[in-house]
Coordinates of C-alpha atoms and ligand atoms in Angstrom, one line a residue:
Chain Y
M1 CA 164.2 146.1 -32.5
R2 CA 167.0 148.1 -33.0
R3 CA 168.8 144.7 -33.7
F4 CA 166.5 143.5 -35.5
R5 CA 166.6 147.0 -38.6
S6 CA 170.4 147.6 -38.0
L7 CA 170.8 144.0 -39.2
V8 CA 168.3 144.0 -42.1
R9 CA 169.4 147.2 -43.0
S10 CA 172.4 146.7 -44.3
A11 CA 172.1 143.4 -46.1
T12 CA 169.3 145.6 -47.9
L13 CA 172.1 147.6 -48.7
E14 CA 174.8 144.9 -48.7
A15 CA 171.9 143.6 -51.7
L16 CA 171.9 146.9 -53.9
A17 CA 175.5 147.7 -53.5
E18 CA 176.6 145.2 -55.6
P19 CA 177.4 146.5 -58.8
L20 CA 175.8 143.3 -60.3
S21 CA 172.2 144.4 -58.3
A22 CA 171.9 147.2 -60.5
V23 CA 172.7 145.7 -64.0
L24 CA 170.0 143.3 -63.4
F25 CA 167.6 145.6 -62.1
L26 CA 168.2 147.8 -65.8
V27 CA 168.7 144.7 -68.3
A28 CA 165.4 144.0 -66.5
L29 CA 163.6 146.5 -66.5
I30 CA 164.9 148.0 -70.5
A31 CA 163.9 143.5 -71.6
V32 CA 160.4 144.5 -70.1
P33 CA 159.1 146.4 -72.3
L34 CA 161.6 146.5 -75.3
L35 CA 161.3 142.7 -75.6
P36 CA 157.6 141.9 -76.6
A37 CA 157.5 145.0 -78.6
F38 CA 159.7 143.9 -81.3
H39 CA 157.8 140.2 -82.1
C40 CA 155.4 140.6 -85.1
H41 CA 153.3 137.7 -83.6
Q42 CA 150.6 138.6 -81.2
F43 CA 149.5 135.2 -80.5
G44 CA 146.2 136.0 -81.0
E45 CA 146.5 138.7 -78.0
A46 CA 148.6 142.0 -78.0
G47 CA 149.4 141.7 -73.8
R48 CA 150.4 138.1 -73.9
L49 CA 153.9 138.5 -74.6
P50 CA 154.6 141.6 -72.6
R51 CA 152.6 139.6 -69.9
E52 CA 154.6 136.8 -70.0
C53 CA 158.0 138.8 -69.9
G54 CA 157.4 140.5 -67.4
F55 CA 157.2 137.1 -64.9
S56 CA 159.8 136.0 -67.5
A57 CA 162.1 138.6 -66.0
L58 CA 160.9 138.0 -62.4
L59 CA 162.1 134.6 -62.2
V60 CA 164.8 134.8 -64.1
F61 CA 166.9 137.8 -63.2
G62 CA 165.1 137.9 -59.8
I63 CA 165.6 134.1 -59.0
V64 CA 169.2 135.3 -59.1
F65 CA 169.8 138.8 -58.2
A66 CA 168.4 137.4 -54.5
T67 CA 170.0 134.0 -54.2
A68 CA 173.8 136.1 -55.3
S69 CA 172.6 138.4 -52.8
A70 CA 171.4 136.3 -50.3
V71 CA 174.2 134.1 -50.4
R72 CA 176.9 136.7 -50.7
V73 CA 175.4 138.2 -47.6
I74 CA 175.2 135.3 -45.7
G75 CA 178.3 133.3 -46.4
G76 CA 180.5 135.9 -47.1
E77 CA 179.4 137.8 -43.7
L78 CA 180.6 134.0 -42.3
S79 CA 183.3 133.9 -44.2
S80 CA 184.9 137.5 -44.4
G81 CA 184.6 137.3 -40.3
T82 CA 181.7 140.4 -40.0
A83 CA 179.8 137.7 -38.9
A84 CA 182.1 137.0 -35.7
A85 CA 182.2 140.9 -35.1
A86 CA 178.5 141.1 -34.8
L87 CA 177.8 137.6 -32.9
A88 CA 180.1 138.8 -30.0
R89 CA 177.6 141.1 -29.3
D90 CA 174.5 140.5 -27.6
V91 CA 173.1 139.0 -30.8
S92 CA 171.2 136.1 -30.8
R93 CA 172.0 133.8 -34.4
P94 CA 168.0 133.2 -35.1
L95 CA 167.9 137.4 -35.1
F96 CA 170.8 137.2 -37.9
F97 CA 170.0 134.9 -39.4
C98 CA 166.4 136.1 -39.9
A99 CA 166.9 140.0 -39.6
K100 CA 170.0 139.7 -43.0
V101 CA 168.5 137.3 -44.9
I102 CA 164.5 139.4 -44.6
G103 CA 166.8 142.1 -45.9
V104 CA 167.7 140.9 -49.0
L105 CA 164.1 140.0 -49.2
V106 CA 163.3 144.3 -49.4
A107 CA 165.7 144.7 -52.2
F108 CA 164.3 141.5 -53.9
A109 CA 161.2 142.8 -53.1
L110 CA 162.1 146.7 -54.5
F111 CA 163.0 144.6 -57.9
S112 CA 159.9 143.2 -58.0
V113 CA 157.7 146.0 -57.1
A114 CA 160.2 147.2 -59.8
V115 CA 159.7 144.6 -62.8
G116 CA 156.1 144.8 -61.5
L117 CA 155.1 148.0 -62.0
S118 CA 157.0 147.9 -65.3
T119 CA 155.1 144.9 -66.6
V120 CA 151.6 146.3 -66.5
A121 CA 152.9 149.5 -68.2
S122 CA 154.1 147.6 -70.8
V123 CA 150.9 145.1 -71.2
A124 CA 149.1 148.6 -71.5
T125 CA 152.0 149.5 -74.3
A126 CA 151.1 146.5 -76.4
E127 CA 147.7 146.6 -76.1
M128 CA 147.7 150.5 -77.5
G129 CA 150.6 148.6 -80.3
E130 CA 150.2 149.5 -84.2
V131 CA 152.3 148.2 -86.8
Q132 CA 154.9 150.3 -87.1
E133 CA 156.2 149.4 -90.7
R134 CA 159.5 151.5 -90.2
L135 CA 160.5 149.4 -87.7
G136 CA 160.4 146.0 -89.1
Y137 CA 156.6 145.5 -89.2
A138 CA 156.9 146.0 -84.9
H139 CA 153.9 146.1 -83.0
V140 CA 155.0 149.7 -80.7
W141 CA 152.7 152.3 -79.0
L142 CA 155.8 154.2 -79.6
P143 CA 155.4 157.3 -76.6
G144 CA 154.6 154.5 -74.8
L145 CA 157.1 152.8 -75.3
V146 CA 159.7 155.3 -75.4
S147 CA 158.3 156.7 -72.3
M148 CA 159.3 153.9 -70.4
V149 CA 163.1 152.6 -72.1
V150 CA 164.0 156.8 -71.8
L151 CA 162.7 156.9 -68.3
T152 CA 164.6 153.4 -66.9
L153 CA 167.9 154.4 -68.9
A154 CA 167.8 158.2 -66.8
G155 CA 167.0 156.9 -63.7
F156 CA 170.5 155.3 -63.9
A157 CA 172.1 158.8 -65.2
L158 CA 170.3 160.3 -62.1
A159 CA 172.7 158.1 -59.8
A160 CA 175.4 158.5 -61.8
V161 CA 175.1 162.5 -60.9
L162 CA 174.1 162.3 -57.5
N163 CA 177.4 159.8 -56.9
R164 CA 179.2 162.5 -58.7
F165 CA 178.3 165.8 -57.0
F166 CA 176.3 164.4 -53.5
R167 CA 179.2 161.0 -53.5
M168 CA 175.9 159.0 -52.6
R169 CA 176.7 154.7 -53.4
F170 CA 176.3 154.2 -57.4
C171 CA 174.8 150.9 -57.4
V172 CA 172.3 151.2 -54.3
T173 CA 171.1 154.4 -56.2
A174 CA 170.6 153.2 -59.6
C175 CA 168.5 149.9 -58.0
L176 CA 166.1 152.8 -56.5
S177 CA 166.2 155.3 -59.3
V178 CA 165.0 153.1 -62.0
S179 CA 163.0 151.3 -59.9
G180 CA 161.6 154.9 -58.8
A181 CA 161.5 155.4 -63.2
Q182 CA 159.0 152.9 -63.2
V183 CA 156.5 153.9 -61.3
I184 CA 156.9 157.4 -63.4
A185 CA 156.9 155.3 -66.2
L186 CA 153.4 153.9 -65.6
A187 CA 151.6 157.1 -64.5
L188 CA 152.9 158.1 -67.9
V189 CA 151.0 155.1 -69.7
A190 CA 148.4 155.0 -67.7
A191 CA 147.3 158.6 -68.6
G192 CA 147.7 158.0 -72.4
A193 CA 146.5 154.8 -72.8
K194 CA 142.7 154.2 -74.2
V195 CA 143.1 150.6 -73.0
P196 CA 141.9 149.9 -69.3
M197 CA 145.3 149.0 -66.7
Q198 CA 145.1 145.4 -65.6
W199 CA 146.3 146.1 -62.3
S200 CA 145.2 142.1 -61.3
L201 CA 148.7 140.8 -62.8
L202 CA 150.3 143.0 -59.7
P203 CA 148.8 140.3 -56.9
A204 CA 150.2 137.8 -59.4
L205 CA 153.8 138.8 -59.9
A206 CA 153.5 139.0 -56.1
A207 CA 152.5 135.8 -55.5
L208 CA 155.8 134.2 -58.2
A209 CA 157.9 136.7 -56.2
A210 CA 156.8 134.6 -53.1
G211 CA 157.5 131.7 -54.5
C212 CA 160.5 133.6 -55.8
G213 CA 161.5 134.5 -52.0
V214 CA 161.8 130.5 -50.6
F215 CA 164.3 129.7 -52.8
V216 CA 166.1 133.3 -51.5
V217 CA 165.9 132.4 -48.0
L218 CA 167.0 128.0 -48.9
A219 CA 169.9 129.9 -50.9
G220 CA 170.6 131.6 -46.9
A221 CA 170.4 128.7 -45.0
L222 CA 172.3 126.4 -47.2
A223 CA 174.9 129.3 -47.1
V224 CA 175.6 128.7 -43.4
R225 CA 177.3 125.7 -44.2
L226 CA 178.1 125.3 -47.6
P227 CA 180.6 127.3 -50.6
P228 CA 179.0 130.2 -52.5
A229 CA 179.5 129.6 -55.7
A230 CA 178.0 125.8 -54.9
V231 CA 174.9 127.2 -53.5
T232 CA 173.9 129.8 -56.3
T233 CA 174.6 127.7 -59.1
G234 CA 172.5 125.0 -57.5
I235 CA 169.7 127.2 -56.2
S236 CA 168.9 129.2 -59.2
L237 CA 169.0 125.5 -61.7
A238 CA 166.7 124.3 -58.7
A239 CA 164.3 127.0 -58.9
L240 CA 164.3 127.1 -62.4
S241 CA 163.5 123.3 -62.8
S242 CA 161.3 122.9 -60.1
F243 CA 158.6 121.3 -62.0
V244 CA 160.9 117.8 -63.1
W245 CA 161.4 115.3 -61.2
P246 CA 163.0 115.1 -58.7
V247 CA 163.4 118.5 -57.8
R248 CA 160.0 118.7 -57.4
A249 CA 159.9 116.3 -54.7
I250 CA 161.4 118.4 -52.6
L251 CA 161.4 121.7 -53.4
P252 CA 158.9 124.0 -53.6
D253 CA 156.9 123.7 -57.1
I254 CA 157.6 127.4 -59.3
Q255 CA 154.8 126.1 -60.9
M256 CA 152.1 126.5 -58.1
F257 CA 153.5 131.0 -58.0
W258 CA 153.5 130.8 -62.0
L259 CA 149.9 132.3 -62.4
V260 CA 150.3 133.5 -65.7
D261 CA 148.7 131.4 -67.6
S262 CA 145.2 132.5 -66.1
F263 CA 145.5 136.1 -67.7
S264 CA 144.7 134.2 -70.8
Y265 CA 141.7 136.4 -72.8
G266 CA 141.1 138.0 -70.5
G267 CA 141.0 135.7 -67.2
A268 CA 142.7 136.3 -64.2
P269 CA 143.5 134.0 -60.9
A270 CA 141.3 133.0 -59.3
V271 CA 141.3 134.8 -55.3
G272 CA 141.7 130.9 -53.5
Q273 CA 144.8 130.5 -56.1
L274 CA 146.6 133.6 -55.2
A275 CA 145.2 132.5 -51.8
S276 CA 147.5 129.6 -51.4
A277 CA 150.7 130.5 -53.4
F278 CA 151.2 133.4 -50.3
A279 CA 150.5 130.5 -48.3
V280 CA 152.6 128.1 -48.9
G281 CA 155.6 130.5 -50.0
A282 CA 155.0 132.4 -46.0
L283 CA 155.2 128.7 -44.5
L284 CA 157.8 127.3 -46.8
S285 CA 160.0 130.6 -45.9
A286 CA 158.9 130.4 -42.7
F287 CA 160.6 126.7 -42.8
W288 CA 163.6 127.3 -44.2
L289 CA 164.2 130.5 -41.4
A290 CA 164.3 127.9 -38.3
V291 CA 166.3 125.7 -40.5
G292 CA 168.9 127.6 -41.6
S293 CA 168.7 129.6 -37.6
I294 CA 169.0 126.3 -36.6
L295 CA 172.2 125.4 -39.0
L296 CA 173.9 129.0 -37.5
E297 CA 173.2 128.2 -34.2
R298 CA 176.0 124.8 -34.3
R299 CA 177.5 126.6 -36.3
E300 CA 181.3 127.5 -35.2
I301 CA 182.6 131.1 -36.4
P302 CA 186.1 130.9 -36.7
Chain H
M1 CA 178.0 139.4 -7.2
S2 CA 180.9 142.0 -7.1
N3 CA 184.4 139.4 -6.5
V4 CA 183.3 136.9 -9.5
P5 CA 186.1 137.1 -12.5
A6 CA 185.6 138.8 -15.9
I7 CA 186.3 135.8 -16.9
E8 CA 187.0 132.2 -15.6
I9 CA 188.5 129.7 -17.9
K10 CA 188.7 126.2 -16.8
G11 CA 190.7 123.1 -18.4
L12 CA 189.9 124.3 -21.8
R13 CA 190.6 122.3 -24.8
K14 CA 190.2 122.7 -28.3
T15 CA 190.8 120.3 -31.7
F16 CA 190.1 121.9 -34.6
R17 CA 189.0 119.0 -37.1
D18 CA 188.2 118.9 -40.9
F19 CA 185.6 117.9 -42.7
W20 CA 185.7 114.0 -42.1
L21 CA 185.9 115.0 -38.2
R22 CA 190.1 113.7 -38.9
P23 CA 191.4 116.0 -36.6
V24 CA 193.6 118.8 -38.0
A25 CA 195.8 120.6 -35.1
E26 CA 194.8 120.6 -31.6
A27 CA 195.2 124.5 -31.0
V28 CA 194.5 124.2 -27.2
R29 CA 195.4 121.8 -24.7
G30 CA 193.7 122.6 -21.5
I31 CA 194.2 126.2 -20.4
D32 CA 193.1 127.4 -16.5
L33 CA 193.1 131.3 -16.4
T34 CA 191.2 133.8 -14.7
V35 CA 190.7 137.6 -15.3
E36 CA 189.7 139.6 -12.5
K37 CA 187.4 142.3 -12.6
G38 CA 189.8 145.6 -13.5
D39 CA 192.6 143.4 -14.8
V40 CA 194.8 144.7 -18.0
F41 CA 195.4 140.8 -19.2
G42 CA 197.9 140.7 -21.6
L43 CA 197.8 137.0 -23.7
L44 CA 201.6 136.0 -24.8
G45 CA 202.7 133.3 -27.3
P46 CA 204.4 133.1 -30.5
N47 CA 202.4 133.0 -33.4
G48 CA 199.7 129.7 -33.8
S49 CA 200.0 128.9 -30.0
G50 CA 196.2 129.6 -29.6
K51 CA 195.8 132.6 -28.8
S52 CA 193.3 133.8 -30.9
T53 CA 191.4 130.5 -30.3
T54 CA 191.2 130.8 -26.7
I55 CA 189.5 134.2 -27.8
K56 CA 187.0 132.8 -29.8
L57 CA 186.1 130.2 -27.3
L58 CA 185.7 132.9 -24.3
L59 CA 183.5 134.8 -27.1
G60 CA 181.5 131.3 -27.8
L61 CA 181.9 131.6 -31.8
L62 CA 184.2 128.7 -31.5
A63 CA 182.3 125.7 -29.4
P64 CA 185.2 124.3 -26.6
S65 CA 186.4 120.3 -27.3
A66 CA 186.6 120.6 -23.3
G67 CA 186.4 122.7 -20.2
T68 CA 184.5 125.5 -19.3
V69 CA 183.9 129.5 -19.9
R70 CA 182.5 131.7 -17.8
L71 CA 182.2 135.3 -18.8
F72 CA 181.1 137.3 -15.5
G73 CA 179.8 133.9 -13.5
M74 CA 177.2 133.1 -17.6
P75 CA 178.5 131.0 -19.9
P76 CA 179.4 132.9 -23.1
R77 CA 176.8 132.2 -25.2
T78 CA 174.6 133.9 -23.3
R79 CA 173.0 136.9 -24.6
A80 CA 173.5 138.7 -20.8
A81 CA 176.6 137.9 -21.1
R82 CA 177.7 139.5 -24.1
S83 CA 176.1 142.5 -23.6
R84 CA 179.4 143.5 -21.2
L85 CA 181.4 143.1 -23.5
G86 CA 183.5 144.4 -26.9
Y87 CA 185.7 143.0 -29.1
L88 CA 188.3 144.1 -31.8
P89 CA 188.6 140.8 -33.7
E90 CA 192.5 140.0 -35.0
L91 CA 191.7 141.1 -38.8
S92 CA 189.0 145.0 -39.0
Y93 CA 186.5 143.1 -40.6
L94 CA 184.3 145.7 -41.6
H95 CA 181.8 146.1 -44.6
P96 CA 183.5 147.6 -47.3
F97 CA 180.5 150.1 -48.9
L98 CA 179.7 151.8 -45.3
T99 CA 181.5 154.3 -44.0
A100 CA 183.4 155.1 -41.0
R101 CA 180.5 156.7 -39.4
E102 CA 177.8 153.9 -40.5
T103 CA 179.5 151.6 -39.4
L104 CA 179.9 152.5 -36.1
L105 CA 175.8 153.7 -36.0
Y106 CA 175.5 149.8 -37.4
Y107 CA 177.7 148.4 -34.4
A108 CA 175.7 150.5 -32.3
G109 CA 172.3 149.3 -33.6
L110 CA 173.6 146.2 -32.8
S111 CA 174.4 146.8 -28.9
G112 CA 170.9 147.9 -29.2
M113 CA 171.9 152.2 -28.8
G114 CA 170.2 154.7 -31.9
G115 CA 169.0 157.5 -32.2
K116 CA 170.9 161.1 -31.1
A117 CA 172.2 159.1 -28.1
A118 CA 173.7 156.4 -30.8
K119 CA 175.3 159.3 -33.0
A120 CA 176.7 161.2 -30.6
R121 CA 178.9 158.3 -29.4
C122 CA 180.0 157.4 -32.8
A123 CA 181.1 161.6 -33.0
E124 CA 182.9 160.7 -30.1
L125 CA 184.8 157.9 -30.8
L126 CA 185.4 159.0 -34.2
E127 CA 187.4 162.0 -32.8
Q128 CA 188.6 159.7 -29.9
V129 CA 190.3 157.6 -32.8
G130 CA 191.5 160.3 -35.4
L131 CA 189.0 159.4 -37.9
S132 CA 186.3 162.8 -37.6
A133 CA 187.9 163.9 -41.1
V134 CA 187.4 161.0 -43.2
A135 CA 184.2 159.5 -40.9
N136 CA 181.9 159.8 -44.4
R137 CA 184.5 157.5 -46.6
A138 CA 183.7 154.1 -47.3
V139 CA 185.9 151.5 -45.2
G140 CA 186.8 149.9 -47.8
G141 CA 189.1 152.4 -49.2
F142 CA 190.9 152.3 -45.6
S143 CA 194.0 151.8 -45.2
K144 CA 194.8 148.8 -42.5
G145 CA 195.6 151.5 -39.6
M146 CA 192.9 153.6 -40.4
A147 CA 190.6 150.3 -40.7
R148 CA 192.2 149.0 -37.5
R149 CA 190.6 152.4 -36.1
V150 CA 187.9 152.0 -37.5
A151 CA 187.0 148.2 -35.5
L152 CA 188.8 149.7 -32.2
A153 CA 186.0 152.5 -32.2
A154 CA 183.0 149.3 -33.1
A155 CA 184.8 147.1 -29.9
L156 CA 183.7 150.3 -27.6
V157 CA 181.0 151.9 -29.2
A158 CA 178.2 150.5 -26.2
K159 CA 181.3 151.2 -23.5
P160 CA 181.6 147.3 -22.7
E161 CA 183.1 146.7 -19.0
L162 CA 185.4 143.7 -20.5
L163 CA 187.5 144.6 -23.5
V164 CA 189.1 141.3 -25.9
L165 CA 191.6 143.0 -27.9
D166 CA 192.8 140.9 -30.3
E167 CA 196.7 142.7 -31.7
P168 CA 195.2 145.8 -31.2
T169 CA 198.1 147.6 -32.0
S170 CA 198.7 146.1 -35.4
G171 CA 199.0 147.7 -38.4
L172 CA 199.0 151.3 -36.1
D173 CA 201.8 154.0 -36.7
P174 CA 203.6 154.5 -33.3
I175 CA 201.4 157.2 -32.4
G176 CA 197.9 155.2 -33.1
T177 CA 199.9 153.0 -31.2
R178 CA 200.8 154.8 -28.0
D179 CA 197.4 156.6 -28.4
V180 CA 195.8 153.3 -28.1
K181 CA 198.2 151.9 -24.7
D182 CA 196.8 155.3 -23.8
L183 CA 193.4 154.0 -23.9
I184 CA 193.4 150.9 -23.1
R185 CA 195.4 152.8 -19.5
S186 CA 192.3 155.3 -19.1
L187 CA 189.6 152.7 -19.5
A188 CA 191.4 150.5 -17.0
R189 CA 190.9 153.2 -15.0
D190 CA 187.6 154.0 -15.4
G191 CA 187.2 149.5 -14.1
V192 CA 187.0 148.5 -17.6
T193 CA 188.9 144.8 -17.7
V194 CA 190.6 144.5 -20.6
L195 CA 191.9 140.7 -22.7
M196 CA 194.3 141.8 -25.4
T197 CA 197.1 139.6 -27.5
S198 CA 200.1 141.5 -28.6
H199 CA 203.2 140.3 -30.3
L200 CA 204.4 143.7 -28.8
L201 CA 205.6 142.6 -25.6
G202 CA 207.4 146.6 -24.7
D203 CA 203.6 147.4 -25.0
T204 CA 202.1 144.9 -23.1
E205 CA 204.6 145.6 -21.0
D206 CA 203.4 149.3 -20.5
V207 CA 199.5 148.8 -19.8
C208 CA 199.5 144.8 -18.7
T209 CA 199.1 144.2 -15.1
K210 CA 198.8 140.4 -15.5
I211 CA 199.8 138.1 -18.6
A212 CA 200.0 134.8 -19.4
I213 CA 202.2 133.1 -22.0
L214 CA 200.9 130.6 -24.3
S215 CA 203.0 128.1 -26.1
K216 CA 202.0 125.2 -28.2
G217 CA 198.6 125.7 -26.4
Q218 CA 199.5 125.4 -23.0
V219 CA 200.1 128.2 -20.3
A220 CA 203.7 128.4 -19.8
A221 CA 203.7 131.5 -17.7
F222 CA 201.2 133.3 -15.6
G223 CA 201.3 136.2 -13.2
R224 CA 201.6 140.2 -12.2
T225 CA 203.5 141.5 -14.4
D226 CA 205.0 143.3 -11.8
E227 CA 206.2 140.1 -10.2
L228 CA 207.1 138.4 -12.9
L229 CA 209.6 140.7 -14.0
T230 CA 210.9 142.6 -11.6
R231 CA 214.5 141.7 -10.2
K232 CA 213.0 142.4 -6.6
Q233 CA 217.4 141.2 -5.5
D234 CA 219.0 143.8 -8.0
A235 CA 218.8 148.0 -7.2
R236 CA 219.0 150.3 -10.2
F237 CA 219.8 154.4 -10.0
T238 CA 218.9 157.2 -12.1
I239 CA 220.9 160.5 -11.0
A240 CA 220.4 163.6 -13.3
G241 CA 223.1 165.5 -14.3
L242 CA 226.2 163.1 -13.5
D243 CA 228.7 163.3 -16.4
E244 CA 231.0 160.0 -17.1
E245 CA 233.8 160.7 -14.4
Q246 CA 231.3 162.0 -11.7
A247 CA 229.2 158.3 -12.1
K248 CA 232.5 156.4 -12.3
A249 CA 233.6 157.9 -8.9
F250 CA 230.2 157.3 -8.1
A251 CA 230.7 153.8 -9.2
A252 CA 233.7 153.0 -7.2
E253 CA 232.3 154.4 -4.0
A254 CA 228.8 152.2 -4.3
S255 CA 231.5 149.1 -4.6
A256 CA 233.3 150.1 -1.7
R257 CA 231.0 150.2 0.4
F258 CA 228.7 147.7 -0.4
G259 CA 231.3 145.0 -1.7
R260 CA 229.3 144.4 -4.6
E261 CA 230.1 145.0 -9.1
V262 CA 228.8 148.4 -9.6
Q263 CA 227.7 149.2 -13.4
F264 CA 226.1 151.6 -15.3
D265 CA 225.0 153.5 -18.7
H266 CA 223.8 156.9 -19.8
P267 CA 219.9 156.3 -20.0
R268 CA 218.4 156.5 -24.4
V269 CA 215.0 157.6 -24.8
P270 CA 213.3 154.4 -26.3
L271 CA 212.7 155.2 -29.9
E272 CA 209.0 156.0 -29.6
E273 CA 209.3 159.1 -27.5
F274 CA 211.6 159.9 -29.5
F275 CA 209.8 159.4 -33.1
A276 CA 206.7 161.1 -31.8
E277 CA 208.7 163.7 -30.5
T278 CA 210.1 164.5 -34.4
V279 CA 207.2 164.1 -35.8
G280 CA 204.8 166.0 -33.3
E281 CA 201.3 165.0 -32.4
G282 CA 199.9 165.4 -36.2
R283 CA 199.5 162.6 -38.9
Ligands
LIG1 N1 189.5 127.4 -38.5 C1 190.8 127.3 -37.9 N2 190.9 125.7 -38.3 C2 191.8 124.5 -38.4 N3 192.6 124.6 -37.5 C3 192.7 126.2 -36.8 C4 191.6 127.3 -37.1 N4 191.9 128.6 -36.4 C5 193.0 128.0 -35.5 N5 193.2 126.8 -36.2 C6 195.3 126.6 -35.6 O1 194.7 126.6 -34.2 C7 196.4 127.0 -34.2 C8 195.7 128.2 -33.3 O2 196.2 129.2 -33.7 P1 195.7 130.8 -33.7 O3 195.0 131.4 -34.1 O4 194.9 130.2 -32.0 O5 197.4 131.1 -32.8 P2 197.3 132.8 -32.3 O6 198.4 132.3 -31.4 O7 196.3 133.6 -32.5 O8 198.9 132.9 -33.7 P3 198.9 134.9 -34.1 O9 199.9 134.9 -32.9 O10 199.6 134.4 -35.8 O11 197.5 135.4 -34.0 C9 197.4 126.5 -35.4 O12 197.8 125.9 -35.2 C10 196.8 126.8 -36.2 O13 196.4 126.6 -37.0
LIG2 MG1 196.1 135.2 -33.5

């Protein structure tokens, strides 16, 4: 168990320590509240754009962040030799592979939670919105929008301060503090908004995260044998086009995890839909974890 | 159980192959070696003679093309065998974002150690390799020799019974080199078996009780260092406080007595000793 924990922790740290991760966290968490606010058209429903924006941010930024991390952690360890130093110890290869991938999934879960909270806050902000003539007729509730954006930026600034005065790792702290900022922003929005919060978005976003998780594990498994650039590009393209033949024939169809449409006009996804998305996600992740473990078991580590 | 050798290699061969399975390099061509418990074993040989490959084969990181490897009588991929082993790779592979202390704690965790015991062990090792002052700096910014010291401490963290060191002194300053040699000797006194490679023949000679010389993937010479290097038929004397004149007289006397040619010279201190005296123990 100690071995497992050490491996998971180091993989999570490595995923978050990469500068690209901090940038993706920041961009995604700014994009979720800001992008929908500046559209004049509401598509007949104020919450629709922020909802779609949240799901898209999780899918696009999440897949790029997590597959790149998985490839870097697994492929990087194998090519840089740190895997050899670990596997020369009393650590079995399946444990090494699974723990490292799970470590990346933990980092991805942090990202998903942050985007999820931000999406709930952003939907409430949009529903409170009114037309602002000064802002090009944008449909905005300024107090909510400003607190979300400012708190996210403040989280980033806090990381800089902690790095300056306490030498804490900037990128890791930034990912954590911008995520923490979402909790405060959501609390502020929930306190100030006079509309019901759509908590049911969270399980639907979690289902999407489960779908993305499959691609993360798949990326890790492929990185055992293939060069990093090829895996990152291939997986990102495959995930984003997983509903297109022939990809849909061999990989999980992201549409199965994409439950945003069921929220139209006050609806919510059925429990069965959610449950089957989680079940398929877990099953496929377990399958690719096993494949990756077997690939690593058979690989030579020069 | 007690007379099982620490390492037993029989008929070991390794051919590296490319993607199409064409042979690229025949790195190891039939090696037989036995390292008994308590030996300090030096594996020598020119660049590309297969030293690192042999080590990776015996750690189970590479799969042999032919032959067998046994660690304490067990195949190297068994966890029981590897739990008794510490490995210092040829290059100090470290996670650049971890500090020296975190690196050691990570490796302690991988050996199943945790809590206060692991922390105390890491602090002790940092002290031992002279890195206590920089324990909280990220190893990504370390110099080559500092990284080497971290990697060495990482190999020692679980108090292994068998220590496999691939060029332990590469990148170290002369005092670091001497510290490592002292460390190896003191570990050997505690009963730790050591297998090391090195290009510094003098260092190997100083610490190794047995050596094997590899050449083109084969064992060219193997045996106890003393037996291989000592010329029992000759004798050499060092007499303190003898000047040139007295020495000449003594040589002449000895020559007359034994009917042999007698040579003498004045001993030099090794540069290592002189260096250590000059810079002191501080770094
Ligand atoms: N992963 C690999 N793929 C292909 N060939 C390899 C690989 N690793 C080593 N070799 C080849 O095997 C031979 C032995 O290499 P090895 O690293 O064991 O030498 P060495 O004795 O450790 O040399 P050095 O003193 O330079 O460290 C070399 O010809 C090398 O090119
Ligand atoms: Mg070598």
